PDB file of C-alpha atoms in Angstrom:
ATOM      1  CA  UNK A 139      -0.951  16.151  -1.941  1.00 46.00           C
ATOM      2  CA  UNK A 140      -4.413  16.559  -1.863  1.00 46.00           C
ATOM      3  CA  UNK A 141      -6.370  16.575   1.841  1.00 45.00           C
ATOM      4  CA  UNK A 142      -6.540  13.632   3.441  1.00 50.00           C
ATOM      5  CA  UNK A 143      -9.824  12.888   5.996  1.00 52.00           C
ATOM      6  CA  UNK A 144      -8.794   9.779   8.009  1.00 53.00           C
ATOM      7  CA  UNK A 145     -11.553   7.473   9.090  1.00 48.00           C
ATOM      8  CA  UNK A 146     -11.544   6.447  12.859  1.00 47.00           C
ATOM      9  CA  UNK A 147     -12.585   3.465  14.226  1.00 46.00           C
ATOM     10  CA  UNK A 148     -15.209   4.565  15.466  1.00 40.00           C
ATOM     11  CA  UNK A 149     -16.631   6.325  12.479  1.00 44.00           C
ATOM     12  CA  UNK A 150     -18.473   4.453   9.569  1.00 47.00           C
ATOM     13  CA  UNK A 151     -15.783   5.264   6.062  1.00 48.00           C
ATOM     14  CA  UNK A 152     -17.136   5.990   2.794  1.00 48.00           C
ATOM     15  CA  UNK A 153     -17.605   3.198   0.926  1.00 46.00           C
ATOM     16  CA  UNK A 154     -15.020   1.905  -1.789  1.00 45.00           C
ATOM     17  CA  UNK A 155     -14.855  -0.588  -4.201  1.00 46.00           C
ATOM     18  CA  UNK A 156     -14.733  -3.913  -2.013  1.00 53.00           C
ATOM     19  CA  UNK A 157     -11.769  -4.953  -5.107  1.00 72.00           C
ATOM     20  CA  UNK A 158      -8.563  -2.982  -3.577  1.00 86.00           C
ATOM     21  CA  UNK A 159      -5.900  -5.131  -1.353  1.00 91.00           C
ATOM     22  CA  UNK A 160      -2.555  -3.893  -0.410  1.00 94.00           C
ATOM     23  CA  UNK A 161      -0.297  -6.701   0.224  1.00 95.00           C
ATOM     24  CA  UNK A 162       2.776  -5.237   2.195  1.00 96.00           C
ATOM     25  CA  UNK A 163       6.110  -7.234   2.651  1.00 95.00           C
ATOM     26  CA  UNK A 164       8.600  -5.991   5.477  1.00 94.00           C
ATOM     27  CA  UNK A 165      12.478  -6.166   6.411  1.00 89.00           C
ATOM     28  CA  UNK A 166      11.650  -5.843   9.778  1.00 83.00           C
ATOM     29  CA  UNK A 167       9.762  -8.603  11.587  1.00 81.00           C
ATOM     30  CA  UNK A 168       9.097  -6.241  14.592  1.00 90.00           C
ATOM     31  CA  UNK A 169       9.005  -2.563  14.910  1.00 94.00           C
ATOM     32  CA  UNK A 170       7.251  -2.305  11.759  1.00 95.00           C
ATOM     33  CA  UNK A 171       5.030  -5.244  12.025  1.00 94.00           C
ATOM     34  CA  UNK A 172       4.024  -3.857  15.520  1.00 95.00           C
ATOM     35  CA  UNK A 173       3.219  -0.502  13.808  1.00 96.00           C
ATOM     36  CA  UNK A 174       1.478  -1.370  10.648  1.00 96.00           C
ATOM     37  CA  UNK A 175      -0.363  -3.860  13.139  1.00 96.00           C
ATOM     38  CA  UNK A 176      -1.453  -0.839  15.120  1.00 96.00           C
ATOM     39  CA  UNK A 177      -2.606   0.935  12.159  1.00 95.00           C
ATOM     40  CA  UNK A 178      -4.761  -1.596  10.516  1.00 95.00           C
ATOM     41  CA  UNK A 179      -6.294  -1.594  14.259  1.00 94.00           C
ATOM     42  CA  UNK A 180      -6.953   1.983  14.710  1.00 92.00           C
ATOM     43  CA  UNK A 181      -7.901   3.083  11.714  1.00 91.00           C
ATOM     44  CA  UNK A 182      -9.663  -0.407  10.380  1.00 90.00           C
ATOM     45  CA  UNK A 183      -7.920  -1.176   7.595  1.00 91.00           C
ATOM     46  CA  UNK A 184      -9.386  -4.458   6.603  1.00 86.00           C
ATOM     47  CA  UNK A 185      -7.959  -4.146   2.624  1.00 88.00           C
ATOM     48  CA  UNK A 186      -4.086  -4.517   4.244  1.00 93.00           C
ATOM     49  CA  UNK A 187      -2.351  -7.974   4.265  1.00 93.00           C
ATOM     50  CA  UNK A 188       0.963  -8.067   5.665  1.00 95.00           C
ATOM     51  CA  UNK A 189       2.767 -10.794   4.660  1.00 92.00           C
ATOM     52  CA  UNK A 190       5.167 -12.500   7.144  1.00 83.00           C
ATOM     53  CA  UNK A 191       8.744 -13.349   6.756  1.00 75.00           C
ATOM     54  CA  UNK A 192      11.315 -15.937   7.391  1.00 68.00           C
ATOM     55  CA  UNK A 193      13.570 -15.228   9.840  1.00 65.00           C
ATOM     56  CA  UNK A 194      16.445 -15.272   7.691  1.00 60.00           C
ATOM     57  CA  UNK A 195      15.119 -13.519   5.250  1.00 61.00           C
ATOM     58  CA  UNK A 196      15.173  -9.894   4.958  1.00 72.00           C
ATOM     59  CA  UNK A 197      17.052  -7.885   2.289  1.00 85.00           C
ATOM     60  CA  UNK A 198      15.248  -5.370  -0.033  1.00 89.00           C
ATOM     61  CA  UNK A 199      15.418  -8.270  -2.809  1.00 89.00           C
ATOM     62  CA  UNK A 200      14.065 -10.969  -0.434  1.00 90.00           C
ATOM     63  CA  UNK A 201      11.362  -8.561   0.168  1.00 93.00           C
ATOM     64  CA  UNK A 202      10.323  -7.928  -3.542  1.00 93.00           C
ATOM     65  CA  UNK A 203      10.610 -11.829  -3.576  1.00 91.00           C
ATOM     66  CA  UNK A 204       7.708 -12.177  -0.907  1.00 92.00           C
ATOM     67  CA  UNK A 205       5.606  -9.548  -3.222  1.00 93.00           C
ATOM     68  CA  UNK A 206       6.633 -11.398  -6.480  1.00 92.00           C
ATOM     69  CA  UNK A 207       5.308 -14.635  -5.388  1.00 90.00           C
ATOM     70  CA  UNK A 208       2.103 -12.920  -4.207  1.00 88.00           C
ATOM     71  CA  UNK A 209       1.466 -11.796  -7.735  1.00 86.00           C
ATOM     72  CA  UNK A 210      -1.562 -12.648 -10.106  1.00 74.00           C
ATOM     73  CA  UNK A 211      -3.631 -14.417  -7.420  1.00 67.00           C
ATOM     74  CA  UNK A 212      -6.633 -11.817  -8.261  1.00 63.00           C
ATOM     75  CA  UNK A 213      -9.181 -13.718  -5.593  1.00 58.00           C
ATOM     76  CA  UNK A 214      -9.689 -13.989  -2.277  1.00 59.00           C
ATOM     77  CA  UNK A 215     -11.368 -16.750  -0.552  1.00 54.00           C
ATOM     78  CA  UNK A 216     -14.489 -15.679  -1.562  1.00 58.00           C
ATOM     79  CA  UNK A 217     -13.921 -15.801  -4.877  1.00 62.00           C
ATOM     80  CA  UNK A 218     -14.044 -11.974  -5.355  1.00 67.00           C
ATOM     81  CA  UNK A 219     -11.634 -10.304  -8.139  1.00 72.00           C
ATOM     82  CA  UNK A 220      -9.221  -7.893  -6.352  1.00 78.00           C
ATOM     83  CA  UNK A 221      -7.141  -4.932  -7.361  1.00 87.00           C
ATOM     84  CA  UNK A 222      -3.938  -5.761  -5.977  1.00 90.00           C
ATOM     85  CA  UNK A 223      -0.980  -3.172  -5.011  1.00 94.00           C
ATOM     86  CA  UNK A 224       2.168  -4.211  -3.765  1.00 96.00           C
ATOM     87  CA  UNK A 225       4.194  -2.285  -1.334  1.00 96.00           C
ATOM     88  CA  UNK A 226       8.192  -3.230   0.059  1.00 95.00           C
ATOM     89  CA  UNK A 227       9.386  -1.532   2.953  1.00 95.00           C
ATOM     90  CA  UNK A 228      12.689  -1.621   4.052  1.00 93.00           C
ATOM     91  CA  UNK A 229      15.909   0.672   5.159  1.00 92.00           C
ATOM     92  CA  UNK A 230      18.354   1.926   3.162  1.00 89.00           C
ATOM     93  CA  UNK A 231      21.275   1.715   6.041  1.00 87.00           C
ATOM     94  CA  UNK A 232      24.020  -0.989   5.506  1.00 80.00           C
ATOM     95  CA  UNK A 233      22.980  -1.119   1.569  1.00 83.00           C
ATOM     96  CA  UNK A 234      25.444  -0.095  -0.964  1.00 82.00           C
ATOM     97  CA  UNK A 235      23.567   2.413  -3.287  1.00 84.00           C
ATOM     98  CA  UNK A 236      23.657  -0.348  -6.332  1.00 86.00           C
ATOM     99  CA  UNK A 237      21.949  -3.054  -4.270  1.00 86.00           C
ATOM    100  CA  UNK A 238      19.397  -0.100  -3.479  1.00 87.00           C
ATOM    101  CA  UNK A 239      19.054   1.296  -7.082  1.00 86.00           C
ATOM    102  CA  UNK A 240      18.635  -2.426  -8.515  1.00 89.00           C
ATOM    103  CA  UNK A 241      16.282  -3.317  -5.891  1.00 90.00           C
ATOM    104  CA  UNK A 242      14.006  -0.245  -7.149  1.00 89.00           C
ATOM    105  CA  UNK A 243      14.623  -1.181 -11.013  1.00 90.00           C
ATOM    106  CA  UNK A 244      13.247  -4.468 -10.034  1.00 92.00           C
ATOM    107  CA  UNK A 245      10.233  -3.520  -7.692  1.00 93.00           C
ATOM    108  CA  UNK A 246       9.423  -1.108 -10.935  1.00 90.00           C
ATOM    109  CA  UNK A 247       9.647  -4.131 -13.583  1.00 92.00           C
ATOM    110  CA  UNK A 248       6.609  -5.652 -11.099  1.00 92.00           C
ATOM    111  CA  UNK A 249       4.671  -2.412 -10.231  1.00 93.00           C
ATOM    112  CA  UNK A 250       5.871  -2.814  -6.425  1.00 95.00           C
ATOM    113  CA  UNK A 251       5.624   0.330  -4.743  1.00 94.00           C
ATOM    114  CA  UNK A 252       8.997   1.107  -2.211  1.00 94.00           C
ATOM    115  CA  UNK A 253       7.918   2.795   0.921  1.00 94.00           C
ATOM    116  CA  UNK A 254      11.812   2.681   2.187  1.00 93.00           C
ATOM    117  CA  UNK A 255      13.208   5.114   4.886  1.00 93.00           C
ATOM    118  CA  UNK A 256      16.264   6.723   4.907  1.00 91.00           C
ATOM    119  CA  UNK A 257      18.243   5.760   6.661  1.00 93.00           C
ATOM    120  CA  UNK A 258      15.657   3.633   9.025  1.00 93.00           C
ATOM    121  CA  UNK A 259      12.298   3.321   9.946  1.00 96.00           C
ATOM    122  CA  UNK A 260      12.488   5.538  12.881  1.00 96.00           C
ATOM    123  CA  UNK A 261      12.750   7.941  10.656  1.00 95.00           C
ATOM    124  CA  UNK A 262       9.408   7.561   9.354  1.00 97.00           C
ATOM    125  CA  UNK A 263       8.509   7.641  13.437  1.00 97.00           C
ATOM    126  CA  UNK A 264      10.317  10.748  13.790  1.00 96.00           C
ATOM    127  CA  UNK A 265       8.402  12.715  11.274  1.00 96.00           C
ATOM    128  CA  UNK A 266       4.923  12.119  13.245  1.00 97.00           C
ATOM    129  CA  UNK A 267       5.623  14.361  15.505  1.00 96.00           C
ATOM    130  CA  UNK A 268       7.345  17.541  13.067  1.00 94.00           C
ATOM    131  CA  UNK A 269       9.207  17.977   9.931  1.00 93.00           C
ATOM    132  CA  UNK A 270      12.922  17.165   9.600  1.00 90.00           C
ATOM    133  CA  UNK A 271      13.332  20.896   8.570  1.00 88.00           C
ATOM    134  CA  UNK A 272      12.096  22.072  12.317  1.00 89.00           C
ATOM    135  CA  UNK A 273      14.243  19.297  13.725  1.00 88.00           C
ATOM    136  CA  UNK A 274      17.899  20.973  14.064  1.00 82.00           C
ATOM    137  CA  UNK A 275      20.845  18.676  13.048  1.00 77.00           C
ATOM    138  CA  UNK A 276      18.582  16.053  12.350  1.00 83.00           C
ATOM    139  CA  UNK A 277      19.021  15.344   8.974  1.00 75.00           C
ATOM    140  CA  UNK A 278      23.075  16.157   8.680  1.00 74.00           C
ATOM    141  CA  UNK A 279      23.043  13.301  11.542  1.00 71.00           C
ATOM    142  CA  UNK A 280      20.969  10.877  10.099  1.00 72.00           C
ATOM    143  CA  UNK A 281      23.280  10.565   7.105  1.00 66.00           C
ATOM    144  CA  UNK A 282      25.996  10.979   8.582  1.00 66.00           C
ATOM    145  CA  UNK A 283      26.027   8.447  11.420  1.00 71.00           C
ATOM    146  CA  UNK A 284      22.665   6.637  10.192  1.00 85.00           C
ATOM    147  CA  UNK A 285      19.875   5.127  11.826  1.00 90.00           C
ATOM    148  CA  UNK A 286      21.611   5.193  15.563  1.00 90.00           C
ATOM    149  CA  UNK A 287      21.748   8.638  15.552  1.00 89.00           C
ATOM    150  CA  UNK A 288      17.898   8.812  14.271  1.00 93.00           C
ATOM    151  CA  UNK A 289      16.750   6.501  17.194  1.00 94.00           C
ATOM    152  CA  UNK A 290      18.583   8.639  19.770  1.00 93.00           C
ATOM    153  CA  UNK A 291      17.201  11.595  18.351  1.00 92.00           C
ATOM    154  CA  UNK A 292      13.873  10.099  18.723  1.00 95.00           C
ATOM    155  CA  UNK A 293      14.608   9.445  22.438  1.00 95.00           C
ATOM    156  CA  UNK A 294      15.860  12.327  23.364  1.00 93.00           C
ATOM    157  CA  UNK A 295      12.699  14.284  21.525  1.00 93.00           C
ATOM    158  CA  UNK A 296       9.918  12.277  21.649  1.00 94.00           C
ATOM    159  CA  UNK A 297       9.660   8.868  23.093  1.00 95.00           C
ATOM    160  CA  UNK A 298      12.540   8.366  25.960  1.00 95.00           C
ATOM    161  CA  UNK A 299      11.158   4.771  26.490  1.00 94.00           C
ATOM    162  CA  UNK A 300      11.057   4.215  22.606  1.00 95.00           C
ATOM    163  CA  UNK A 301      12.717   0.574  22.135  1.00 94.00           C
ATOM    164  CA  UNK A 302      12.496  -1.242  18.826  1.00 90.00           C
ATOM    165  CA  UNK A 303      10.297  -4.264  20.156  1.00 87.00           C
ATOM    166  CA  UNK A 304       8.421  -2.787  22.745  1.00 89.00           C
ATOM    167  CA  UNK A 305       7.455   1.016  22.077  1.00 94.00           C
ATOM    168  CA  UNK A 306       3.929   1.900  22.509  1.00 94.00           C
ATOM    169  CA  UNK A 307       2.910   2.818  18.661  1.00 95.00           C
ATOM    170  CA  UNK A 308      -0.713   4.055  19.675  1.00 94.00           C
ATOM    171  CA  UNK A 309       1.188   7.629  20.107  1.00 93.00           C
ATOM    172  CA  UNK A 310       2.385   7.489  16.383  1.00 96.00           C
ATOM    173  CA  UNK A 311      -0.469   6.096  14.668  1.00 94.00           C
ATOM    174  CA  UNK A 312      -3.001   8.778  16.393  1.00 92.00           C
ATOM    175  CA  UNK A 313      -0.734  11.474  14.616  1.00 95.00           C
ATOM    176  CA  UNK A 314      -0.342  10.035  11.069  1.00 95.00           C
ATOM    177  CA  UNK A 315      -1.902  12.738   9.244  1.00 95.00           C
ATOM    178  CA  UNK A 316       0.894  14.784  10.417  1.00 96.00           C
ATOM    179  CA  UNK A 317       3.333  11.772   9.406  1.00 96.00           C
ATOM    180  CA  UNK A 318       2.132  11.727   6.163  1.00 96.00           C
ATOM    181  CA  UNK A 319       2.308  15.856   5.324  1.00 96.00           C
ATOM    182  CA  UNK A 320       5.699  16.164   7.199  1.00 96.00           C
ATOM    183  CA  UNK A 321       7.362  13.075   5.080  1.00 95.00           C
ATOM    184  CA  UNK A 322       5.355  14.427   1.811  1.00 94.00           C
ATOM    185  CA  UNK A 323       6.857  18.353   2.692  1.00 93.00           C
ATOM    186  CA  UNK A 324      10.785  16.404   2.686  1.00 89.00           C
ATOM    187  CA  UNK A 325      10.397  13.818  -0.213  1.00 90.00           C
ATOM    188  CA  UNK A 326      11.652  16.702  -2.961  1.00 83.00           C
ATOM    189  CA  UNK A 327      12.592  13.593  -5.337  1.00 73.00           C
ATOM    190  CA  UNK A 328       8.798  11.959  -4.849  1.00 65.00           C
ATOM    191  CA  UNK A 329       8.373  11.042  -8.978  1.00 68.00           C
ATOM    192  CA  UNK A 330      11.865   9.601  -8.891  1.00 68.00           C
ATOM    193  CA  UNK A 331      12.305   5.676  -8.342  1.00 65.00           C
ATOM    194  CA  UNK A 332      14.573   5.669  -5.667  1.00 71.00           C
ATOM    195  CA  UNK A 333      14.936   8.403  -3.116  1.00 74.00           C
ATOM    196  CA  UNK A 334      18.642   9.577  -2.056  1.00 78.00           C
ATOM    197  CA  UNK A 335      17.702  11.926   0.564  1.00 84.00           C
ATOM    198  CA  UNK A 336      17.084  11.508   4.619  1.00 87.00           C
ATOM    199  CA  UNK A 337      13.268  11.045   4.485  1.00 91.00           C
ATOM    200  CA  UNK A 338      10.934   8.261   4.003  1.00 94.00           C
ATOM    201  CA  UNK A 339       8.640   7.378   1.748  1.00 94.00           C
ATOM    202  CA  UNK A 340       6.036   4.905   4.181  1.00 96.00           C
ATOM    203  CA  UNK A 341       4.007   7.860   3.409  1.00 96.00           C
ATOM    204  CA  UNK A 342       2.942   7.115   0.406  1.00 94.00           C
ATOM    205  CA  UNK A 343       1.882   3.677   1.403  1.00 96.00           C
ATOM    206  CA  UNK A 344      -0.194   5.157   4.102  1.00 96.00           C
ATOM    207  CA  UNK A 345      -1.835   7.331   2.522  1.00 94.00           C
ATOM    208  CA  UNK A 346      -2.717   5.001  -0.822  1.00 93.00           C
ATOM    209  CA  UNK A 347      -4.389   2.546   2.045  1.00 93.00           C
ATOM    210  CA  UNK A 348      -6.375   5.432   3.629  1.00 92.00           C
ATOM    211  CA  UNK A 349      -7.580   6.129   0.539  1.00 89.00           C
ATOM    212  CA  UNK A 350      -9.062   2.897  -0.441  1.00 83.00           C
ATOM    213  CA  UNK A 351      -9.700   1.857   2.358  1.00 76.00           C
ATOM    214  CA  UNK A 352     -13.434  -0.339   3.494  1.00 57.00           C
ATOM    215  CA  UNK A 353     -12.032  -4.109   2.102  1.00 42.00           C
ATOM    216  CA  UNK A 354     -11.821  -6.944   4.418  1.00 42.00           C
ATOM    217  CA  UNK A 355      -9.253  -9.850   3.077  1.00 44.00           C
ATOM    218  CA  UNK A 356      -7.860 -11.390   6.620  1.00 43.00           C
ATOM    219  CA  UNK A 357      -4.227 -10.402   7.707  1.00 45.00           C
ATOM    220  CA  UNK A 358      -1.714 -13.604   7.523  1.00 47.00           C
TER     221      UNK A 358
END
């Protein structure tokens, strides 16, 4: 992975091509909408869309549905062409590893990129503040008692006030360049489809919106 420079808020970005939109569709309607919120805040990422869900709504197929329906629209309201990329994020706890595998042959079919975490998105959390090989007992517990034994982890370690609607993600998202080399350094499966390790792979979202970032569609 080649070095990444973030852009602050407060410093002007290179420019990119005003064409690239990442539309992003979520499981969660909270703790990940209330970080990838903070992100596009901090680090002005005005060429992010996050695309809300219904209530009911909210396995890794249902999520590839909300991307699905978003393909092929190529404008925005100003009439401008876009590069689109799609992105699903979910967990892989409480799946059965077909659902899981079929959801990634599908997202493939579309292009959708899957920035899942296993076993949760805490997980992802977890790894802005070290690597799971420097957290001890970390990754036999996370698969073997999944994403409860991840949040109490996180806790115990790092955030003791850390609740899933009402953490404080301005301490994660002013570390995310160590996020993003710390899940990179664990994802030893990153060119296959599906990843069947503890890890998570919201890095590579991330770091594909840094990149390009500088394009302004409105969030929905």
């Amino acid at each position: 992975m080649g070095q990444i420079e973030v852009a602050r808020k407060t410093r002007k970005a290179k420019a990119k091509p005003e064409r690239i939109v990442h539309y992003v569709a979520m499981e969660g309607s909270v703790t990940e909408r209330k970080y990838f919120d903070a992100l596009i805040r901090e680090y002005n990422l005005r060429n992010v869309i996050l695309l809300r869900k219904a209530k009911t709504r909210s396995s890794p197929s249902d999520v590839i549905k909300r991307l699905e329906r978003q393909i092929g629209k190529k404008t925005n309201d100003h009439g401008e062409k876009l590069e689109e990329h799609y992105w699903a994020v979910f967990d892989t706890d409480r799946r059965s590893i077909s659902t899981l595998r079929n959801a990634a042959e599908r997202a493939s079919k579309k292009k959708i990129g899957i920035a899942a975490s296993n076993p949760c998105f805490e997980l992802w959390l977890l790894l802005h503040f070290g690597s799971l090989a420097d957290m001890k007992g970390l990754e036999g517990s996370a698969a073997a008692g999944g994403c409860k034994n991840v949040t109490d982890y996180l806790r115990r370690r790092f955030d003791r006030s850390y609740e899933k609607s009402s953490f404080d993600p301005s301490k994660y998202v002013d570390r995310i360049a160590e996020a993003i080399k710390n899940a990179d350094a664990s994802d030893t499966q990153g060119k296959d489809a599906w990843m069947d390790s503890v890890g998570s792979r919201v890095y590579k979202l991330v770091e594909r919106v840094l990149e390009s970032a500088d394009f302004s569609p409105s969030n929905t």
